[in-house]
Coordinates of C-alpha atoms in Angstrom, one line a residue:
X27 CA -10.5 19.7 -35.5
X28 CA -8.9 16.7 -34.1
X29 CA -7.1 19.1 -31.8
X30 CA -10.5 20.1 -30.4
X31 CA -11.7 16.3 -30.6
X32 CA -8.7 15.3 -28.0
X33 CA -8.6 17.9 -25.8
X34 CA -12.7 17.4 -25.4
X35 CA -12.2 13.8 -24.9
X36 CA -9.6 14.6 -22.0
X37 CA -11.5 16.8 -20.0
X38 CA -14.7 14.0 -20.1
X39 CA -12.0 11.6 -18.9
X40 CA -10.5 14.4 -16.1
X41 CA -14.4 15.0 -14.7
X42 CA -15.4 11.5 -15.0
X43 CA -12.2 11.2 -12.6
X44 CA -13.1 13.7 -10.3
X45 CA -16.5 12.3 -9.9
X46 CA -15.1 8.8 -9.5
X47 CA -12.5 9.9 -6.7
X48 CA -15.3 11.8 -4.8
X49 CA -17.4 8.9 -5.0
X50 CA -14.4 6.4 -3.6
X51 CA -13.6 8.9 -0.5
X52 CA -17.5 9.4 0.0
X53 CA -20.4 6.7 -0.8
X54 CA -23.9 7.8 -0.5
X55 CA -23.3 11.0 -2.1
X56 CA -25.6 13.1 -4.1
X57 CA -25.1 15.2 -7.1
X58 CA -25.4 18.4 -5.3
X59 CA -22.5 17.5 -3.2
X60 CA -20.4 16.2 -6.0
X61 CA -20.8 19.7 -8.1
X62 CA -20.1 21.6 -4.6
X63 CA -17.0 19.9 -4.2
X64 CA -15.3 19.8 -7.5
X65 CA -16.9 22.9 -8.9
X66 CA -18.8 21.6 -11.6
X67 CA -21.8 22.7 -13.0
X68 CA -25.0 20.2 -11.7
X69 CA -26.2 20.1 -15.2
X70 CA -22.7 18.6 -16.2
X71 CA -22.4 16.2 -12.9
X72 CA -26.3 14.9 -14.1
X73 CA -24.9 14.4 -17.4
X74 CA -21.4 12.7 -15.9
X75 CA -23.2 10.4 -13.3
X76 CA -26.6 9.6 -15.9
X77 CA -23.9 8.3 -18.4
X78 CA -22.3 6.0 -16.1
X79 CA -25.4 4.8 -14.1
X80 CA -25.8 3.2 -18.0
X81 CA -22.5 2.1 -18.3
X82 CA -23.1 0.3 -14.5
X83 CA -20.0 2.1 -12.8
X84 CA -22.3 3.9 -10.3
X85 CA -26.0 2.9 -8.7
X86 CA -28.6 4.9 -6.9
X87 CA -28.4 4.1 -3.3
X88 CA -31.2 5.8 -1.6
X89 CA -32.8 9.5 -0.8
X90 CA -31.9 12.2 2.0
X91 CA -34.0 15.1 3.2
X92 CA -32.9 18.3 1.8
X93 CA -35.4 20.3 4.0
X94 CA -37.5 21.7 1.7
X95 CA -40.8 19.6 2.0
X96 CA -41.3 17.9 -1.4
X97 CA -37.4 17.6 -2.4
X98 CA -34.9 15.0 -1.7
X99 CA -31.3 14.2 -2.5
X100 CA -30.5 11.0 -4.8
X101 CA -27.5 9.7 -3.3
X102 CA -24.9 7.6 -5.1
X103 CA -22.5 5.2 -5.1
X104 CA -19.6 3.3 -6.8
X105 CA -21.0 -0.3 -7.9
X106 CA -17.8 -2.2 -6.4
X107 CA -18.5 -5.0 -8.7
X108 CA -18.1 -3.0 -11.9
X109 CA -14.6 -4.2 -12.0
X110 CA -11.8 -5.9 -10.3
X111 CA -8.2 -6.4 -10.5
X112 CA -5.8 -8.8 -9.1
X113 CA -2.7 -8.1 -6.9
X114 CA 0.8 -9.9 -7.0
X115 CA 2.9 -9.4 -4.6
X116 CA 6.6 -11.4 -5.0
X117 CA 9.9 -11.5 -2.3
X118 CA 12.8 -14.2 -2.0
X119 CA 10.5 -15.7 0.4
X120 CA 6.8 -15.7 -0.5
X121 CA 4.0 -14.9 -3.4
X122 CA 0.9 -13.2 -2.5
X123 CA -2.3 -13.5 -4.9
X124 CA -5.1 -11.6 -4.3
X125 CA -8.2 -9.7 -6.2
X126 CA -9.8 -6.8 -5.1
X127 CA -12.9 -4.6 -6.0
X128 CA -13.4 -1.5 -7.0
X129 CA -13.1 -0.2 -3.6
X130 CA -9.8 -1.4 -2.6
X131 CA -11.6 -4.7 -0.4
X132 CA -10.2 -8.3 -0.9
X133 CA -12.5 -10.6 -2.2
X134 CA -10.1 -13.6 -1.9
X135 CA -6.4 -14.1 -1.6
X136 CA -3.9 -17.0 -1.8
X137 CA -0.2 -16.9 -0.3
X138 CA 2.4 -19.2 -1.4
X139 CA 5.4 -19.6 0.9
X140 CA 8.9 -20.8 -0.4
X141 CA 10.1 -23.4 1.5
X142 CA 14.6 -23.3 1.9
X143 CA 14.0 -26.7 -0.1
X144 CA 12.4 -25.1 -3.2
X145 CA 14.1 -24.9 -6.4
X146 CA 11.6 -23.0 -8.5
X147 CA 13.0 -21.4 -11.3
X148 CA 11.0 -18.1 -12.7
X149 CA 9.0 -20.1 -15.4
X150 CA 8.0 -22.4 -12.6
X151 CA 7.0 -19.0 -10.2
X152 CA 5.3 -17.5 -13.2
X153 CA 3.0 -21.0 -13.6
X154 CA 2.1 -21.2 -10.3
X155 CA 1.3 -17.2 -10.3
X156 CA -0.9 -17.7 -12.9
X157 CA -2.8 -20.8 -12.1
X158 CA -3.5 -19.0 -8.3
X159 CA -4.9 -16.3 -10.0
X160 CA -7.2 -17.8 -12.1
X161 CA -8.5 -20.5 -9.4
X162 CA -9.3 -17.5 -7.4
X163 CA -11.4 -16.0 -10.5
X164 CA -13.0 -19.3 -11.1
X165 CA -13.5 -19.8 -7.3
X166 CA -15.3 -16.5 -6.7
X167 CA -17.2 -16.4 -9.9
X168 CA -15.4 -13.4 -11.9
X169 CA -15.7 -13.0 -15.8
X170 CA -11.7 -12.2 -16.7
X171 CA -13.2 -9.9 -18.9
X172 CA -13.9 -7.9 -15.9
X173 CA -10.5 -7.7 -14.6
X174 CA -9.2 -4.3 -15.6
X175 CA -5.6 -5.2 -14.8
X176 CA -2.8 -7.0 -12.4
X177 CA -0.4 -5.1 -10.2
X178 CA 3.1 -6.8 -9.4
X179 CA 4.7 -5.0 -6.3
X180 CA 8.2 -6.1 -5.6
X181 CA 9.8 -6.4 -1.3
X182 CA 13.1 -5.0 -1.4
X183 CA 15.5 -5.1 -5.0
X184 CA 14.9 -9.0 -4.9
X185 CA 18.6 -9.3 -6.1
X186 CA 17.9 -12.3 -8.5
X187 CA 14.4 -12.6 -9.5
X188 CA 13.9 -10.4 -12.8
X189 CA 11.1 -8.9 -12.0
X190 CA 11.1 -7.1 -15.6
X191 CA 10.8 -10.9 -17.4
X192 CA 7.5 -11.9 -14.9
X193 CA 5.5 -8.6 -15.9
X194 CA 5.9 -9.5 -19.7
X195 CA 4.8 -12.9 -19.2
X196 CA 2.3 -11.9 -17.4
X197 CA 1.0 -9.6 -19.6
X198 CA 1.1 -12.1 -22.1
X199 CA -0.7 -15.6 -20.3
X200 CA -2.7 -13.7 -18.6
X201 CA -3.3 -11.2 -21.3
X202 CA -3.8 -8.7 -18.9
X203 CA -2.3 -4.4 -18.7
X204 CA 0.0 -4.8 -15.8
X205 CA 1.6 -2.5 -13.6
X206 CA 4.9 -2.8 -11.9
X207 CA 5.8 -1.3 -8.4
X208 CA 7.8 -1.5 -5.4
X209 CA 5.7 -2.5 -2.6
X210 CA 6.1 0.7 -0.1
X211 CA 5.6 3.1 -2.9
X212 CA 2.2 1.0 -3.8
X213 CA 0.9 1.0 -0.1
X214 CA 1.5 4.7 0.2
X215 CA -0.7 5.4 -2.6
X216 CA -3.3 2.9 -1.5
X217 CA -2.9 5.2 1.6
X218 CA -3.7 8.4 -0.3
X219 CA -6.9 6.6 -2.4
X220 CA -8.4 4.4 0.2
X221 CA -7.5 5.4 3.9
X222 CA -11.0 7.1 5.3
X223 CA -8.3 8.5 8.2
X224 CA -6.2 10.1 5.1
X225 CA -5.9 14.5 5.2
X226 CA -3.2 15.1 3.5
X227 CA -1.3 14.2 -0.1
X228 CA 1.9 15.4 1.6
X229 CA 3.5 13.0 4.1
X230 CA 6.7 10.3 4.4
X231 CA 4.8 6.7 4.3
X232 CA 6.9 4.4 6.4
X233 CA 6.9 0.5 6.0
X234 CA 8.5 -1.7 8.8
X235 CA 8.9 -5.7 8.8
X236 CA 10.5 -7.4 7.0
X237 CA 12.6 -5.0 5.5
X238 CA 12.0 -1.3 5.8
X239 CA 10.9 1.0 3.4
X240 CA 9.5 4.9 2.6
X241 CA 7.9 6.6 0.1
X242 CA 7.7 10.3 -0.5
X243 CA 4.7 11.2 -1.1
X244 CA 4.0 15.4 -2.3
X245 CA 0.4 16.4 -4.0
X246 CA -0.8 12.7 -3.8
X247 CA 2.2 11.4 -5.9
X248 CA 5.1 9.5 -5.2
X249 CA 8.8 11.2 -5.4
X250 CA 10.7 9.2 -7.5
X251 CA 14.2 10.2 -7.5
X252 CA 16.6 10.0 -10.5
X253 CA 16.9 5.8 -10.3
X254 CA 13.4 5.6 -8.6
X255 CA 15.3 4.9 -5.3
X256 CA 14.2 8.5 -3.3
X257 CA 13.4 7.7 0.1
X258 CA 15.9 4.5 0.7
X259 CA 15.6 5.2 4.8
X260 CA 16.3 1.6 4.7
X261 CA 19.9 2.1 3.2
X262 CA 21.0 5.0 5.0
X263 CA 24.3 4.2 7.3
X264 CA 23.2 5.3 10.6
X265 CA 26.7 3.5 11.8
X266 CA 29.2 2.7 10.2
X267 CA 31.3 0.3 12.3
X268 CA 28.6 -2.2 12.7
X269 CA 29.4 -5.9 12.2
X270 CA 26.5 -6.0 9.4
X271 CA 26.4 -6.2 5.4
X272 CA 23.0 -5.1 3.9
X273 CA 21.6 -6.8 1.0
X274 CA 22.4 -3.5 -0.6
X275 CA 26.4 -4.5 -0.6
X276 CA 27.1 -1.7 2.4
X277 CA 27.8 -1.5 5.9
X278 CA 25.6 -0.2 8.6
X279 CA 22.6 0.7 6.5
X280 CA 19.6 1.2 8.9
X281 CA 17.9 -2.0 7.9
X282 CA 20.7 -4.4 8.4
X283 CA 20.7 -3.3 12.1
X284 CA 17.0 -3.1 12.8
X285 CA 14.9 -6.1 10.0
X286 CA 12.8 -8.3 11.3
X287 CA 15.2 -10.8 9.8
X288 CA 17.7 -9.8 11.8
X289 CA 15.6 -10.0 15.0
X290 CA 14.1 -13.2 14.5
X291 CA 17.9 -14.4 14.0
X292 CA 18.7 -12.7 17.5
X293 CA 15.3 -14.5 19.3
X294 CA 16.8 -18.1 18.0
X295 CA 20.3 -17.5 19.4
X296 CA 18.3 -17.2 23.0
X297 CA 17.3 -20.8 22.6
X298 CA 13.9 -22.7 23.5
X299 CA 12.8 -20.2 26.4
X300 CA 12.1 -17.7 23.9
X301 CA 11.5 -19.6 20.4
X302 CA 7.8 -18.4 21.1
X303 CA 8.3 -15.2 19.7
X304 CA 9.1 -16.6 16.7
X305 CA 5.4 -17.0 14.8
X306 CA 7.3 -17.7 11.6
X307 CA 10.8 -17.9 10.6
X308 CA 10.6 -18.2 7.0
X309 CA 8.8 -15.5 6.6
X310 CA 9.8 -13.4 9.8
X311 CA 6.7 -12.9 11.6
X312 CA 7.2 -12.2 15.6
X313 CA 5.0 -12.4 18.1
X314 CA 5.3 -8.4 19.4
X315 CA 2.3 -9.1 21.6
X316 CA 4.5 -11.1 23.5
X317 CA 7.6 -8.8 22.9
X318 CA 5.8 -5.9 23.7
X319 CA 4.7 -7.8 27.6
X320 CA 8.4 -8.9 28.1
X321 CA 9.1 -5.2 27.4
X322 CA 6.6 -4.1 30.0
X323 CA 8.0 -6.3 32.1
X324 CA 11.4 -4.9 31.4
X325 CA 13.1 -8.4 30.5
X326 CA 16.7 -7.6 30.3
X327 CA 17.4 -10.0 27.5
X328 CA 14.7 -8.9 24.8
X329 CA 15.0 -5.1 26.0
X330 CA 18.7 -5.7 24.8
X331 CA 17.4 -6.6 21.4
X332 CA 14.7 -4.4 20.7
X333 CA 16.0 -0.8 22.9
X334 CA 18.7 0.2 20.6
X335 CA 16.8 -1.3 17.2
X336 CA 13.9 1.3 18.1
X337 CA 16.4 4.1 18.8
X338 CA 18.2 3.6 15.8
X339 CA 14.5 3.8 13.9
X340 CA 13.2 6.6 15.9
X341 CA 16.4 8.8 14.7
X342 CA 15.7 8.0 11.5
X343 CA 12.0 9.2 11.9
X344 CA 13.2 12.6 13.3
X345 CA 15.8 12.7 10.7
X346 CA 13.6 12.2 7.7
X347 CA 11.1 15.1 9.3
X348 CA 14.1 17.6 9.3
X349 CA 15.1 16.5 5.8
X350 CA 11.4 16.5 3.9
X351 CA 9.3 18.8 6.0
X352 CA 6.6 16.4 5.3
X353 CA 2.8 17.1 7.4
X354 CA 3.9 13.8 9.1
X355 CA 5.2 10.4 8.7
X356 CA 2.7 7.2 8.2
X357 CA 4.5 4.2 10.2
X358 CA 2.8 0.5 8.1
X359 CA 3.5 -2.4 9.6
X360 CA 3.0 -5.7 12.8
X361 CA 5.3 -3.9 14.9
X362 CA 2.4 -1.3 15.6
X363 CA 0.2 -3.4 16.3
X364 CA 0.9 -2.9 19.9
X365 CA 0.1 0.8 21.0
X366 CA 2.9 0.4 23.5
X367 CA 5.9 0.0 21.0
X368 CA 3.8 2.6 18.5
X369 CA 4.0 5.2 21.9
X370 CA 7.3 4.1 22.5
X371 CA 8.7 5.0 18.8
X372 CA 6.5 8.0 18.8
X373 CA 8.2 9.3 22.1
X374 CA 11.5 9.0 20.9
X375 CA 10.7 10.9 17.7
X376 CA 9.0 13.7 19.6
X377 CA 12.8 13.5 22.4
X378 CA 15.0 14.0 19.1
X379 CA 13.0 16.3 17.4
X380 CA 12.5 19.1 20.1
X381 CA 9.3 21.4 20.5
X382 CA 10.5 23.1 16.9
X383 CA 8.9 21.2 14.2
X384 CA 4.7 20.4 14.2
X385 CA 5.4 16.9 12.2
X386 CA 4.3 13.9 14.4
X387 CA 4.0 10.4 13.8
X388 CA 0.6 8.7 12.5
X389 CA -0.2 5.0 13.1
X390 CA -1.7 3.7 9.3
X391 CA -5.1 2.2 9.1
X392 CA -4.1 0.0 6.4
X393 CA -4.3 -3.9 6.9
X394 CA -0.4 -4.8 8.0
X395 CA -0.7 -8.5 6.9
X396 CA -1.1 -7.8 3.1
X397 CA 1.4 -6.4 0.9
X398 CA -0.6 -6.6 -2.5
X399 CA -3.3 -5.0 -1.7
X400 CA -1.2 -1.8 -2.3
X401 CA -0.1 -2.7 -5.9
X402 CA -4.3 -3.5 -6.7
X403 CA -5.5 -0.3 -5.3
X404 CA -2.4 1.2 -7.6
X405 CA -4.1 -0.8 -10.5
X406 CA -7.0 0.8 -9.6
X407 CA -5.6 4.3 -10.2
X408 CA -4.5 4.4 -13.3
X409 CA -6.0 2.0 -15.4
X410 CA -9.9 3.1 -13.9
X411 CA -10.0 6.2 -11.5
X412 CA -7.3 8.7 -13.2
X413 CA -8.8 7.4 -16.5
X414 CA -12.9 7.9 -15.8
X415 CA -13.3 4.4 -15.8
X416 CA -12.7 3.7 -19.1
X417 CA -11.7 0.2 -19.6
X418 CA -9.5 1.4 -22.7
X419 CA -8.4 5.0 -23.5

């Protein structure tokens, strides 16, 4: 009996999930659609979508002609405001606080940047985490009790933060579920839930600036690898004689040669004449507006910087096609901002890879300026959509 109790309770929770995920990729949806798509029964989607137009997950939006005179469609949609969660992202250099809705939007966000003076130690970071995240609660007039959980993505390895001790603190002042995450795995998957441009749950996610950073991504889930490292592009050696040391400890990795750090430390050795580029050092933010004209206009000095750092990426690119037979590769980041360095990447790819393959390169649609976004729309996946929206399971 309590066999047949669970496995009943599992499949309400696995088709309050597939109505859910329908209703996140399409609002103003009716119930016809919904049991067209996923195959139930429209008895059971009536039964699904009465229950949680009670519980206040999902509204009535509207009607639409069906055709027949008499008869129309109720159309639904998620009530964003249901729920929220918050977003943390952390690096060496920054914090980013932020709270979204249901639907993956910001409501509000905060960004803290560590100045080279700053002496915070973790209790202090955790603090100041904290009180940000409950200002921006307070500010935009959010119950906690609403908050279904807080993601913490992580840039990079962060060498000495632990990122293990801030999630259980977390978890405890903020008495919150948390999930942990690095932050390219996190955007690939807010890629998968919340792109509208999204087709396919089988494709290499590609995050450039600061660092750089993939994500494998096969039936809408993230390849892991044994040590949760699958994917490194970053910390591949593309050449081995270069006069650079990645954070990782080797020489030549692909994102010691091509980081925004490391160009934003090339652009200051130019002096004053071209300090303009540099929007913000801390945090290394370029101007590639700027770069992309002086490339148009085939400046010798910044073609010198930026010609072999795209090469080196766009052999990467091909590589990781021949390696993963992916549908394509999603490139995330300010460098593609401007369509001409997106073409001129994306040319390069198609040169190495030859007329033999049918993976191409695909510009995200995902906002490049916040990290933590990803980890909330993460949040959002296990602890509401994969669950049915139960706040506890």
């Amino acid at each position: 009996m309590l066999e047949l109790g669970l496995s009943q309770k599992n499949v309400k929770f696995q088709n309050r999930s597939k109505v859910l995920k329908v209703l996140r990729k399409q609002p103003g949806i009716s119930r016809k659609d919904i049991s067209d798509q996923i195959g139930l029964t429209k008895a059971a989607i009536s039964s699904i979508t009465s229950e949680m137009i009670d519980e206040k997950i999902i509204v009535e939006t509207g009607n639409q002609e069906t055709g027949v005179v008499g008869r129309k469609k109720v159309l639904l949609e998620l009530n964003k405001d249901f729920g929220y969660v918050l977003g943390l992202t952390i690096s060496e250099t920054f914090i980013t606080v932020l709270i979204t809705n249901l639907l993956g939007e910001t409501v509000e966000s905060y960004i803290h940047e560590f100045s080279s003076g700053d002496c915070c130690d973790k209790d202090e970071v955790i603090d100041l985490i904290v009180e940000k995240a409950l200002y921006l609660l307070w500010m935009n007039g959010i119950d906690k009790q609403s908050v279904l959980g807080i993601g913490i993505s992580y840039i990079g390895e962060l060498g000495n933060v632990d990122i293990d001790y801030i999630k259980v603190q977390m978890a405890k002042k903020l008495r919150l579920k948390v999930v942990l995450s690095n932050n390219v795995k996190a955007l690939a998957m807010l890629q998968v839930d919340f792109s509208i441009k999204e087709t396919s749950e089988n494709f290499l996610f590609v995050k450039y600036g600061p660092g750089l950073g993939m994500a494998i991504v096969e039936s809408g889930t993230i390849i892991e690898g044994v040590d949760n490292k699958a994917g490194e592009i970053g910390h591949t050696i593309v050449d081995a004689d270069a006069n650079t040391t990645c954070r990782c400890g080797r020489t030549g990795c692909l994102e010691a040669l091509i980081s925004e750090k490391g160009i934003v430390e090339d652009i200051e050795k130019l002096g004053p004449n071209y300090s303009y580029l540099i929007i913000n050092k801390n945090l290394s933010i370029i101007d590639y507006k700027s770069v992309n004209e002086l490339l148009e206009m085939k400046d010798p000095t910044i073609t010198s910087i930026f010609e072999k750092r795209y090469d080196l990426f766009a052999k990467s690119l091909a590589n990781s096609i021949i390696l993963f037979n992916p549908e394509y590769i999603c490139v995330y980041g300010l460098i593609f901002s401007q369509p001409e360095i997106f073409e001129m990447i994306n040319t390069k790819v198609k040169g190495y890879l030859g007329f033999n393959t049918t993976a191409f390169i695909k510009l995200s649609d995902l906002d490049p300026t916040s990290d933590a976004i990803g980890v909330a729309a993460l949040v959002l996946r296990e602890l509401f959509y994969d669950v049915g929206g139960f706040k506890e399971v």
